[in-house]
C-alpha positions as YAML, in Angstrom:
chain: A
units: angstrom
residues:
- id: 1
  name: MET
  ca: [0.53, -0.22, -0.55]
- id: 2
  name: SER
  ca: [1.38, 3.17, -0.96]
- id: 3
  name: ALA
  ca: [0.99, 6.58, 1.35]
- id: 4
  name: ARG
  ca: [1.63, 9.95, 0.21]
- id: 5
  name: ILE
  ca: [2.78, 13.01, 2.88]
- id: 6
  name: HIS
  ca: [2.23, 16.32, 1.64]
- id: 7
  name: GLN
  ca: [1.93, 19.78, 4.16]
- id: 8
  name: ILE
  ca: [-1.94, 21.00, 4.39]
- id: 9
  name: GLN
  ca: [-1.90, 24.58, 2.17]
- id: 10
  name: LYS
  ca: [-3.76, 27.31, 2.41]
- id: 11
  name: ASN
  ca: [-6.55, 27.73, 0.26]
- id: 12
  name: ALA
  ca: [-7.82, 30.81, -2.47]
- id: 13
  name: MET
  ca: [-9.89, 31.65, 0.74]
- id: 14
  name: GLN
  ca: [-8.44, 31.76, 3.78]
- id: 15
  name: SER
  ca: [-6.34, 35.16, 5.21]
- id: 16
  name: GLY
  ca: [-5.02, 33.08, 7.74]
- id: 17
  name: LYS
  ca: [-2.10, 30.57, 8.62]
- id: 18
  name: ALA
  ca: [-4.33, 28.46, 10.74]
- id: 19
  name: ASN
  ca: [-3.28, 24.41, 10.29]
- id: 20
  name: THR
  ca: [-0.82, 25.20, 7.48]
- id: 21
  name: ASP
  ca: [1.47, 23.96, 9.59]
- id: 22
  name: LYS
  ca: [-0.15, 20.30, 9.56]
- id: 23
  name: TRP
  ca: [1.66, 17.40, 7.60]
- id: 24
  name: VAL
  ca: [-1.11, 14.53, 5.77]
- id: 25
  name: LEU
  ca: [-0.78, 11.52, 5.31]
- id: 26
  name: GLU
  ca: [-2.91, 10.15, 2.13]
- id: 27
  name: PHE
  ca: [-3.15, 6.62, 0.82]
- id: 28
  name: ALA
  ca: [-2.90, 6.10, -3.33]
- id: 29
  name: ALA
  ca: [-6.51, 4.64, -4.81]
- id: 30
  name: ALA
  ca: [-5.53, 1.10, -4.87]
- id: 31
  name: GLU
  ca: [-9.06, 0.86, -7.58]
- id: 32
  name: ALA
  ca: [-10.34, 2.80, -10.46]
- id: 33
  name: LYS
  ca: [-13.85, 4.43, -9.33]
- id: 34
  name: ARG
  ca: [-16.37, 4.30, -11.54]
- id: 35
  name: PRO
  ca: [-20.20, 5.29, -11.18]
- id: 36
  name: ASP
  ca: [-22.70, 3.87, -9.74]
- id: 37
  name: PRO
  ca: [-25.59, 2.26, -12.12]
- id: 38
  name: LEU
  ca: [-28.25, 3.68, -9.92]
- id: 39
  name: THR
  ca: [-27.50, 7.52, -8.99]
- id: 40
  name: GLY
  ca: [-24.86, 7.91, -11.23]
- id: 41
  name: TRP
  ca: [-21.83, 8.38, -8.78]
- id: 42
  name: ALA
  ca: [-18.64, 7.84, -8.48]
- id: 43
  name: GLY
  ca: [-17.54, 5.26, -6.29]
- id: 44
  name: SER
  ca: [-14.68, 2.48, -5.71]
- id: 45
  name: GLY
  ca: [-14.47, -0.06, -3.04]
- id: 46
  name: ASP
  ca: [-11.74, 1.13, -1.95]
- id: 47
  name: THR
  ca: [-11.83, 2.76, 1.93]
- id: 48
  name: GLN
  ca: [-8.68, 3.27, 2.39]
- id: 49
  name: SER
  ca: [-8.65, 6.68, -0.19]
- id: 50
  name: GLN
  ca: [-10.72, 7.94, 2.52]
- id: 51
  name: VAL
  ca: [-8.69, 7.67, 5.25]
- id: 52
  name: ARG
  ca: [-6.51, 11.11, 5.66]
- id: 53
  name: LEU
  ca: [-4.07, 11.45, 8.39]
- id: 54
  name: THR
  ca: [-2.67, 14.52, 10.41]
- id: 55
  name: PHE
  ca: [0.86, 15.02, 12.36]
- id: 56
  name: PRO
  ca: [2.01, 18.00, 13.48]
- id: 57
  name: SER
  ca: [5.48, 17.42, 12.14]
- id: 58
  name: ARG
  ca: [6.60, 15.78, 8.72]
- id: 59
  name: GLU
  ca: [8.93, 12.82, 11.19]
- id: 60
  name: ALA
  ca: [5.98, 11.96, 12.85]
- id: 61
  name: ALA
  ca: [4.35, 10.85, 9.56]
- id: 62
  name: ILE
  ca: [7.07, 9.54, 8.03]
- id: 63
  name: ALA
  ca: [7.40, 7.21, 11.17]
- id: 64
  name: TYR
  ca: [3.47, 6.29, 10.62]
- id: 65
  name: ALA
  ca: [4.63, 5.39, 7.48]
- id: 66
  name: GLU
  ca: [7.87, 3.07, 8.41]
- id: 67
  name: LYS
  ca: [6.53, 1.76, 11.40]
- id: 68
  name: HIS
  ca: [3.49, 0.17, 9.60]
- id: 69
  name: GLY
  ca: [5.31, -0.60, 6.65]
- id: 70
  name: LEU
  ca: [3.91, 1.54, 4.09]
- id: 71
  name: ASP
  ca: [5.48, 2.99, 1.06]
- id: 72
  name: TYR
  ca: [5.37, 6.79, 1.15]
- id: 73
  name: SER
  ca: [6.85, 8.80, -1.28]
- id: 74
  name: VAL
  ca: [7.07, 13.02, 0.61]
- id: 75
  name: ILE
  ca: [6.34, 15.32, -1.35]
- id: 76
  name: PRO
  ca: [7.90, 18.79, -0.32]
- id: 77
  name: THR
  ca: [6.17, 22.31, 0.44]
- id: 78
  name: PRO
  ca: [7.57, 24.55, -2.13]
- id: 79
  name: PRO
  ca: [8.42, 27.90, -0.92]
- id: 80
  name: LYS
  ca: [6.04, 30.85, -0.35]
- id: 81
  name: THR
  ca: [6.32, 34.06, -2.30]
- id: 82
  name: LEU
  ca: [5.12, 36.75, -1.33]
- id: 83
  name: LYS
  ca: [4.21, 39.78, -4.10]
- id: 84
  name: ILE
  ca: [3.99, 43.52, -1.62]
- id: 85
  name: GLN
  ca: [2.07, 45.89, -2.76]
- id: 86
  name: ALA
  ca: [0.92, 49.82, -1.46]
- id: 87
  name: TYR
  ca: [-2.58, 50.70, -1.61]
- id: 88
  name: ALA
  ca: [-1.08, 53.79, -3.40]
- id: 89
  name: ASP
  ca: [0.29, 51.38, -6.41]
- id: 90
  name: ASN
  ca: [-3.47, 51.31, -7.52]
- id: 91
  name: PHE
  ca: [-3.00, 55.12, -7.90]
- id: 92
  name: ARG
  ca: [0.07, 55.51, -10.19]
...
């Protein structure tokens, strides 16, 4: 079973940085999703793809994966770039 470990990113609708210091371990999908014949919704019998574990640090997530014998890949956090703007720049 393979898993990926990554840090939670701030979404576009979020102004603060709450909960962005946590790391997440998510399992990869073991089987493809297929449409349900009655409702048309996509689903599969794979229940591990619904599991999402949070950890306080990267090392804790890696330790969990190694303890349980999981194949894992760590996705590095992209660097944060700030675009510094002043309100007065709107009127130049």
